[in-house]
Amino acid sequence: MSENSVKTVERIPMMWAVGITVMISLPFGSFLGTYNFSLWISFIVWAEYFVLGATPATAKLIFPSIPFGAAMGVGWCICAAVVEGFLPVWMQEQNFWGMFLTTPIWLPGLIFTMNKWKPWVEGTLATFNGFSLFLGVYGTGCYPQVGPLDNIYWVIILSWLWTVAMCYFGWVLGWLNVTLTFPKKVPADQKEEDQQSS
């Protein structure tokens, strides 16, 4: 049977599978104390799973691209912190000047580098999500409050680790969401009532 003569149908409607997936994820954001998951990050990558095809094959794009994009954010923030150490005190507030002055290095660098490897090119969305989600985690302090938090370099690395972990959990949620529909392949010309009864 050729691919054109079959189609995939859901034995459990997607709306119910989404609800069940959210219910499964919520305890991870509520009952782990210091290590409560930042589910907003995971939900973004969950949506990304569907945008990129909603199959396990998305791992080939998401898994290498997310940490790479986030790592470019790490490089930017570390570079900004180093530069700020040489600036007058009045220019060190809110990390603005360090980020501003190093932007011409890191954003063009991200775009240039990501064009050097096929998974990063095809996973452009995941790469930029990794980059922006890392900045969101770092900028809002949305990471476990553990370790030497007065050390900016530790905070940057911790933010990267947490971003990648939450993004990977988001991929798992995307996979689980599709799995919970219990999809099956049927002949393309099979009637809808036959699909539901089978």
Coordinates of C-alpha atoms in Angstrom, one line a residue:
M1 CA 0.0 0.0 0.0
S2 CA 1.6 3.3 -1.1
E3 CA 1.9 6.3 1.2
N4 CA -0.6 8.2 -1.0
S5 CA -3.3 5.5 -0.5
V6 CA -3.2 5.7 3.3
K7 CA -3.8 8.4 5.9
T8 CA -3.2 8.7 9.7
V9 CA -6.3 9.1 11.9
E10 CA -6.5 9.7 15.6
R11 CA -8.3 7.2 17.8
I12 CA -8.4 9.7 20.6
P13 CA -9.2 13.3 19.6
M14 CA -6.2 15.7 19.7
M15 CA -8.1 18.1 22.1
W16 CA -8.2 15.3 24.7
A17 CA -4.6 14.3 24.1
V18 CA -3.5 17.9 24.7
G19 CA -5.5 18.1 28.0
I20 CA -4.0 14.8 29.2
T21 CA -0.5 15.9 28.3
V22 CA -0.9 19.1 30.2
M23 CA -2.2 17.2 33.2
I24 CA 0.8 14.9 33.1
S25 CA 3.2 17.9 32.9
L26 CA 1.7 20.0 35.7
P27 CA 3.2 18.0 38.7
F28 CA 6.7 18.6 37.3
G29 CA 6.1 22.4 37.7
S30 CA 4.4 22.2 41.1
F31 CA 5.9 19.5 43.4
L32 CA 9.7 19.5 42.9
G33 CA 10.4 22.5 45.1
T34 CA 13.6 24.2 44.2
Y35 CA 13.6 22.2 40.9
N36 CA 10.1 22.9 39.8
F37 CA 10.1 22.8 36.0
S38 CA 9.7 26.1 34.1
L39 CA 6.9 24.7 32.0
W40 CA 6.5 27.8 29.9
I41 CA 9.8 26.9 28.2
S42 CA 8.6 23.3 27.7
F43 CA 5.3 24.4 26.2
I44 CA 7.1 26.6 23.6
V45 CA 9.2 23.6 22.4
W46 CA 6.1 21.4 22.5
A47 CA 4.5 23.8 19.9
E48 CA 7.8 23.7 18.0
Y49 CA 7.5 19.9 17.8
F50 CA 4.4 20.3 15.8
V51 CA 5.7 23.1 13.6
L52 CA 8.7 21.0 12.6
G53 CA 6.6 18.0 11.7
A54 CA 5.2 16.3 14.8
T55 CA 7.3 13.1 14.5
P56 CA 10.1 11.7 16.5
A57 CA 12.4 12.7 13.6
T58 CA 12.2 16.3 14.9
A59 CA 14.8 15.2 17.5
K60 CA 17.4 15.4 14.8
L61 CA 16.7 19.1 14.5
I62 CA 15.7 20.1 18.0
F63 CA 18.3 18.2 20.0
P64 CA 21.4 19.7 18.4
S65 CA 19.9 23.1 17.6
I66 CA 18.5 24.1 21.0
P67 CA 21.8 23.8 23.0
F68 CA 23.7 25.4 20.2
G69 CA 21.4 28.5 20.1
A70 CA 21.5 28.7 23.9
A71 CA 25.3 28.3 23.9
M72 CA 25.6 31.3 21.6
G73 CA 23.6 33.2 24.2
V74 CA 26.0 32.0 26.9
G75 CA 28.9 33.4 24.9
W76 CA 27.2 36.7 24.4
C77 CA 26.4 37.1 28.1
I78 CA 29.9 36.0 29.2
C79 CA 31.4 38.5 26.7
A80 CA 29.1 41.2 28.0
A81 CA 30.1 40.5 31.6
V82 CA 33.8 40.7 30.7
V83 CA 33.3 44.0 28.8
E84 CA 31.3 45.5 31.7
G85 CA 34.3 44.9 34.0
F86 CA 36.2 47.6 32.1
L87 CA 33.4 50.1 31.9
P88 CA 32.7 53.0 34.4
V89 CA 30.4 52.0 37.3
W90 CA 27.6 54.1 35.9
M91 CA 27.6 52.0 32.7
Q92 CA 27.3 48.7 34.6
E93 CA 23.6 48.9 35.6
Q94 CA 21.3 46.2 34.3
N95 CA 23.9 44.7 32.1
F96 CA 22.7 47.0 29.3
W97 CA 26.0 48.4 28.0
G98 CA 27.8 45.1 28.0
M99 CA 25.1 43.5 26.0
F100 CA 24.8 46.6 23.7
L101 CA 28.5 46.8 22.9
T102 CA 28.9 43.1 22.2
T103 CA 25.7 42.7 20.1
P104 CA 27.7 43.3 16.8
I105 CA 29.8 40.3 17.6
W106 CA 27.3 37.7 18.8
L107 CA 24.2 38.1 16.7
P108 CA 26.0 38.1 13.4
G109 CA 28.2 35.3 14.8
L110 CA 25.1 33.2 15.5
I111 CA 23.7 33.7 12.0
F112 CA 27.1 33.0 10.4
T113 CA 27.8 29.9 12.4
M114 CA 24.4 28.3 12.1
N115 CA 24.8 28.2 8.3
K116 CA 27.8 25.9 8.7
W117 CA 25.9 22.7 9.6
K118 CA 22.8 21.3 8.0
P119 CA 20.8 20.5 11.2
W120 CA 21.3 24.1 12.4
V121 CA 20.1 25.4 9.0
E122 CA 17.0 23.1 8.9
G123 CA 16.5 23.7 12.6
T124 CA 16.6 27.5 12.4
L125 CA 13.5 27.8 14.5
A126 CA 14.9 25.6 17.2
T127 CA 18.3 27.4 17.1
F128 CA 16.7 30.8 17.6
N129 CA 14.4 29.4 20.3
G130 CA 17.4 28.1 22.2
F131 CA 19.0 31.5 21.9
S132 CA 15.9 33.5 23.0
L133 CA 14.8 31.1 25.7
F134 CA 18.2 31.1 27.3
L135 CA 18.1 34.9 27.4
G136 CA 14.6 34.7 28.9
V137 CA 15.7 32.2 31.6
Y138 CA 18.9 34.2 32.4
G139 CA 17.2 37.6 32.3
T140 CA 14.3 36.6 34.6
G141 CA 16.1 34.3 37.0
C142 CA 13.9 31.4 36.0
Y143 CA 16.3 28.7 37.1
P144 CA 16.8 26.7 40.3
Q145 CA 18.2 28.9 43.0
V146 CA 21.2 26.7 43.8
G147 CA 25.0 27.2 43.9
P148 CA 27.0 30.4 44.1
L149 CA 24.3 32.7 42.7
D150 CA 26.5 35.8 43.3
N151 CA 28.9 34.5 40.6
I152 CA 27.6 35.7 37.3
Y153 CA 29.4 33.0 35.3
W154 CA 27.8 30.3 37.4
V155 CA 24.4 31.9 36.8
I156 CA 25.0 32.0 33.1
I157 CA 26.0 28.3 32.9
L158 CA 23.1 27.3 35.2
S159 CA 20.7 29.2 32.9
W160 CA 22.0 27.2 29.9
L161 CA 21.6 23.9 31.6
W162 CA 18.1 24.7 32.7
T163 CA 17.1 26.0 29.3
V164 CA 18.3 22.9 27.5
A165 CA 16.7 20.5 30.1
M166 CA 13.3 22.3 29.9
C167 CA 13.5 22.4 26.1
Y168 CA 14.1 18.7 25.9
F169 CA 11.2 18.1 28.2
G170 CA 9.1 20.1 25.8
W171 CA 10.1 17.7 23.0
V172 CA 9.0 14.8 25.2
L173 CA 5.6 16.5 25.7
G174 CA 5.2 16.9 22.0
W175 CA 6.0 13.3 21.4
L176 CA 3.7 12.2 24.2
N177 CA 0.8 14.4 22.9
V178 CA 0.9 12.7 19.5
T179 CA 1.3 9.2 21.1
L180 CA -1.8 9.8 23.3
T181 CA -3.9 10.2 20.2
F182 CA -3.1 6.5 19.4
P183 CA -2.7 7.2 15.7
K184 CA -3.2 4.5 13.1
K185 CA -3.0 4.3 9.3
V186 CA -6.1 3.6 7.3
P187 CA -6.9 3.5 3.6
A188 CA -7.3 7.1 2.4
D189 CA -10.8 6.3 1.0
Q190 CA -12.1 4.7 4.2
K191 CA -15.3 6.4 5.5
E192 CA -15.1 8.5 8.7
E193 CA -17.6 6.3 10.5
D194 CA -15.6 3.2 9.7
Q195 CA -12.5 4.8 11.1
Q196 CA -14.1 5.7 14.4
S197 CA -15.6 2.2 14.8
S198 CA -12.4 0.3 14.0

